[in-house]
């Protein structure tokens, strides 16, 4: 696939640029869009954009594009890569969702820690692939 990207409704300007690039790409393009499911995730609809931002700011759902097999971070994900202190803990993302309520119990804190480990591992893989970091 000559073009692939991730987009979030919280960063719509970034998304529009990627949609345009995908449309202008010769051959197939793939765009993975983040979407909140308030009913299934047991969240308040007013938190949709907040959750969308937190998904990116915690690096759970990083924003990037892959152009002819070369990876590039975009938007807030690029900012976080250059300023790691801006990365938020994944717990901030999890605690707004009823589906993860059990993970906030003291006896299940290990689950949050494991979740953070997995997010961090994935983020490190993406950082190694990104050409613009």
PDB file of C-alpha atoms in Angstrom:
ATOM      1  CA  UNK A   1       0.000   0.000   0.000  1.00  0.00           C
ATOM      2  CA  UNK A   2       1.645   3.280  -1.028  1.00  0.00           C
ATOM      3  CA  UNK A   3      -0.143   5.330   1.639  1.00  0.00           C
ATOM      4  CA  UNK A   4      -1.481   4.548   5.117  1.00  0.00           C
ATOM      5  CA  UNK A   5      -2.283   6.834   8.030  1.00  0.00           C
ATOM      6  CA  UNK A   6      -3.991   7.125  11.388  1.00  0.00           C
ATOM      7  CA  UNK A   7      -6.455   9.941  12.107  1.00  0.00           C
ATOM      8  CA  UNK A   8      -8.429  11.196  15.081  1.00  0.00           C
ATOM      9  CA  UNK A   9     -11.527  13.413  15.105  1.00  0.00           C
ATOM     10  CA  UNK A  10      -9.839  15.518  17.797  1.00  0.00           C
ATOM     11  CA  UNK A  11      -7.235  16.575  15.232  1.00  0.00           C
ATOM     12  CA  UNK A  12      -9.412  17.197  12.214  1.00  0.00           C
ATOM     13  CA  UNK A  13      -6.955  19.425  10.323  1.00  0.00           C
ATOM     14  CA  UNK A  14      -4.385  16.603  10.462  1.00  0.00           C
ATOM     15  CA  UNK A  15      -7.112  14.203   9.284  1.00  0.00           C
ATOM     16  CA  UNK A  16      -8.109  16.406   6.338  1.00  0.00           C
ATOM     17  CA  UNK A  17      -4.490  16.618   5.156  1.00  0.00           C
ATOM     18  CA  UNK A  18      -4.220  12.835   5.307  1.00  0.00           C
ATOM     19  CA  UNK A  19      -7.525  12.265   3.511  1.00  0.00           C
ATOM     20  CA  UNK A  20      -6.329  14.568   0.724  1.00  0.00           C
ATOM     21  CA  UNK A  21      -2.969  12.810   0.522  1.00  0.00           C
ATOM     22  CA  UNK A  22      -4.739   9.452   0.417  1.00  0.00           C
ATOM     23  CA  UNK A  23      -7.002  10.615  -2.416  1.00  0.00           C
ATOM     24  CA  UNK A  24      -4.039  11.974  -4.365  1.00  0.00           C
ATOM     25  CA  UNK A  25      -2.008   8.790  -3.943  1.00  0.00           C
ATOM     26  CA  UNK A  26      -1.586   6.645  -7.023  1.00  0.00           C
ATOM     27  CA  UNK A  27      -2.902   3.228  -6.010  1.00  0.00           C
ATOM     28  CA  UNK A  28      -4.610   2.101  -2.813  1.00  0.00           C
ATOM     29  CA  UNK A  29      -4.576   4.108   0.404  1.00  0.00           C
ATOM     30  CA  UNK A  30      -5.615   3.049   3.911  1.00  0.00           C
ATOM     31  CA  UNK A  31      -6.676   5.353   6.729  1.00  0.00           C
ATOM     32  CA  UNK A  32      -7.276   3.987  10.229  1.00  0.00           C
ATOM     33  CA  UNK A  33      -9.668   6.354  12.015  1.00  0.00           C
ATOM     34  CA  UNK A  34     -10.031   6.415  15.787  1.00  0.00           C
ATOM     35  CA  UNK A  35     -13.626   6.436  16.957  1.00  0.00           C
ATOM     36  CA  UNK A  36     -15.188   6.537  20.411  1.00  0.00           C
ATOM     37  CA  UNK A  37     -18.163   4.266  21.140  1.00  0.00           C
ATOM     38  CA  UNK A  38     -19.939   5.915  24.110  1.00  0.00           C
ATOM     39  CA  UNK A  39     -22.478   3.131  24.617  1.00  0.00           C
ATOM     40  CA  UNK A  40     -20.029   0.243  24.377  1.00  0.00           C
ATOM     41  CA  UNK A  41     -17.235   1.963  26.256  1.00  0.00           C
ATOM     42  CA  UNK A  42     -19.611   3.344  28.899  1.00  0.00           C
ATOM     43  CA  UNK A  43     -18.521   6.946  28.450  1.00  0.00           C
ATOM     44  CA  UNK A  44     -20.384  10.213  28.339  1.00  0.00           C
ATOM     45  CA  UNK A  45     -20.889  11.528  24.799  1.00  0.00           C
ATOM     46  CA  UNK A  46     -19.592  14.926  25.942  1.00  0.00           C
ATOM     47  CA  UNK A  47     -16.196  13.249  26.493  1.00  0.00           C
ATOM     48  CA  UNK A  48     -15.827  12.040  22.891  1.00  0.00           C
ATOM     49  CA  UNK A  49     -13.253  14.633  21.824  1.00  0.00           C
ATOM     50  CA  UNK A  50     -11.530  14.520  25.223  1.00  0.00           C
ATOM     51  CA  UNK A  51     -11.100  10.737  24.862  1.00  0.00           C
ATOM     52  CA  UNK A  52      -9.945  11.153  21.268  1.00  0.00           C
ATOM     53  CA  UNK A  53      -7.273  13.613  22.430  1.00  0.00           C
ATOM     54  CA  UNK A  54      -6.210  11.407  25.335  1.00  0.00           C
ATOM     55  CA  UNK A  55      -5.847   8.392  23.038  1.00  0.00           C
ATOM     56  CA  UNK A  56      -3.252  10.378  21.095  1.00  0.00           C
ATOM     57  CA  UNK A  57      -1.658  12.192  24.070  1.00  0.00           C
ATOM     58  CA  UNK A  58      -1.077   8.894  25.913  1.00  0.00           C
ATOM     59  CA  UNK A  59       0.339   7.292  22.727  1.00  0.00           C
ATOM     60  CA  UNK A  60      -2.394   4.654  22.827  1.00  0.00           C
ATOM     61  CA  UNK A  61      -3.380   5.826  19.323  1.00  0.00           C
ATOM     62  CA  UNK A  62      -0.430   7.685  17.795  1.00  0.00           C
ATOM     63  CA  UNK A  63      -0.888   9.799  14.690  1.00  0.00           C
ATOM     64  CA  UNK A  64       1.373   8.895  11.780  1.00  0.00           C
ATOM     65  CA  UNK A  65       1.510   8.307   8.063  1.00  0.00           C
ATOM     66  CA  UNK A  66       3.340   5.696   6.066  1.00  0.00           C
ATOM     67  CA  UNK A  67       4.324   6.927   2.618  1.00  0.00           C
ATOM     68  CA  UNK A  68       5.905   4.306   0.373  1.00  0.00           C
ATOM     69  CA  UNK A  69       6.965   2.293   3.446  1.00  0.00           C
ATOM     70  CA  UNK A  70       8.486   5.299   5.243  1.00  0.00           C
ATOM     71  CA  UNK A  71       6.930   6.245   8.590  1.00  0.00           C
ATOM     72  CA  UNK A  72       6.321   9.839   9.733  1.00  0.00           C
ATOM     73  CA  UNK A  73       4.784  10.971  13.003  1.00  0.00           C
ATOM     74  CA  UNK A  74       2.303  13.836  12.704  1.00  0.00           C
ATOM     75  CA  UNK A  75       0.602  16.414  14.901  1.00  0.00           C
ATOM     76  CA  UNK A  76       0.727  15.878  18.660  1.00  0.00           C
ATOM     77  CA  UNK A  77       2.495  12.528  18.250  1.00  0.00           C
ATOM     78  CA  UNK A  78       5.457  14.269  16.623  1.00  0.00           C
ATOM     79  CA  UNK A  79       5.422  16.845  19.427  1.00  0.00           C
ATOM     80  CA  UNK A  80       5.463  14.070  22.053  1.00  0.00           C
ATOM     81  CA  UNK A  81       8.311  12.291  20.262  1.00  0.00           C
ATOM     82  CA  UNK A  82      10.372  15.484  20.445  1.00  0.00           C
ATOM     83  CA  UNK A  83       9.184  16.353  23.988  1.00  0.00           C
ATOM     84  CA  UNK A  84       8.607  13.038  25.840  1.00  0.00           C
ATOM     85  CA  UNK A  85       7.582  14.862  29.025  1.00  0.00           C
ATOM     86  CA  UNK A  86       4.332  15.785  27.237  1.00  0.00           C
ATOM     87  CA  UNK A  87       3.252  12.149  27.033  1.00  0.00           C
ATOM     88  CA  UNK A  88       0.375  11.523  29.439  1.00  0.00           C
ATOM     89  CA  UNK A  89      -0.083   8.292  31.434  1.00  0.00           C
ATOM     90  CA  UNK A  90      -2.517   5.871  29.817  1.00  0.00           C
ATOM     91  CA  UNK A  91      -4.489   5.770  33.077  1.00  0.00           C
ATOM     92  CA  UNK A  92      -5.944   9.185  32.178  1.00  0.00           C
ATOM     93  CA  UNK A  93      -7.440   7.593  29.058  1.00  0.00           C
ATOM     94  CA  UNK A  94      -8.637   4.434  30.822  1.00  0.00           C
ATOM     95  CA  UNK A  95     -10.330   6.044  33.829  1.00  0.00           C
ATOM     96  CA  UNK A  96     -12.906   7.899  31.693  1.00  0.00           C
ATOM     97  CA  UNK A  97     -14.265   4.602  30.370  1.00  0.00           C
ATOM     98  CA  UNK A  98     -16.630   2.396  32.325  1.00  0.00           C
ATOM     99  CA  UNK A  99     -15.360  -0.672  30.487  1.00  0.00           C
ATOM    100  CA  UNK A 100     -12.062  -0.289  32.373  1.00  0.00           C
ATOM    101  CA  UNK A 101     -13.617   0.470  35.766  1.00  0.00           C
ATOM    102  CA  UNK A 102     -12.384  -2.851  37.195  1.00  0.00           C
ATOM    103  CA  UNK A 103      -8.790  -1.844  36.407  1.00  0.00           C
ATOM    104  CA  UNK A 104      -9.039   1.126  38.777  1.00  0.00           C
ATOM    105  CA  UNK A 105      -9.615  -1.107  41.823  1.00  0.00           C
ATOM    106  CA  UNK A 106      -6.547  -1.304  44.102  1.00  0.00           C
ATOM    107  CA  UNK A 107      -6.201  -5.069  43.599  1.00  0.00           C
ATOM    108  CA  UNK A 108      -6.135  -4.614  39.806  1.00  0.00           C
ATOM    109  CA  UNK A 109      -3.583  -1.797  39.542  1.00  0.00           C
ATOM    110  CA  UNK A 110      -1.231  -4.277  37.919  1.00  0.00           C
ATOM    111  CA  UNK A 111      -3.558  -4.249  34.888  1.00  0.00           C
ATOM    112  CA  UNK A 112      -3.068  -0.512  34.398  1.00  0.00           C
ATOM    113  CA  UNK A 113       0.694  -0.984  34.723  1.00  0.00           C
ATOM    114  CA  UNK A 114       0.650  -3.794  32.152  1.00  0.00           C
ATOM    115  CA  UNK A 115      -1.511  -1.703  29.811  1.00  0.00           C
ATOM    116  CA  UNK A 116       1.013   1.146  30.138  1.00  0.00           C
ATOM    117  CA  UNK A 117       3.874  -1.257  29.365  1.00  0.00           C
ATOM    118  CA  UNK A 118       2.146  -2.428  26.185  1.00  0.00           C
ATOM    119  CA  UNK A 119       1.421   1.133  25.058  1.00  0.00           C
ATOM    120  CA  UNK A 120       5.052   2.108  25.753  1.00  0.00           C
ATOM    121  CA  UNK A 121       6.387  -0.888  23.812  1.00  0.00           C
ATOM    122  CA  UNK A 122       4.226  -0.062  20.797  1.00  0.00           C
ATOM    123  CA  UNK A 123       5.229   3.615  20.989  1.00  0.00           C
ATOM    124  CA  UNK A 124       8.936   2.669  21.019  1.00  0.00           C
ATOM    125  CA  UNK A 125       8.457   0.538  17.897  1.00  0.00           C
ATOM    126  CA  UNK A 126       6.779   3.443  16.111  1.00  0.00           C
ATOM    127  CA  UNK A 127       9.525   5.854  17.243  1.00  0.00           C
ATOM    128  CA  UNK A 128      12.184   3.561  15.771  1.00  0.00           C
ATOM    129  CA  UNK A 129      10.329   3.433  12.452  1.00  0.00           C
ATOM    130  CA  UNK A 130       9.619   7.156  12.189  1.00  0.00           C
ATOM    131  CA  UNK A 131      11.953   9.009   9.823  1.00  0.00           C
ATOM    132  CA  UNK A 132      11.183  12.458  11.237  1.00  0.00           C
ATOM    133  CA  UNK A 133      12.219  11.933  14.869  1.00  0.00           C
TER     134      UNK A 133
END
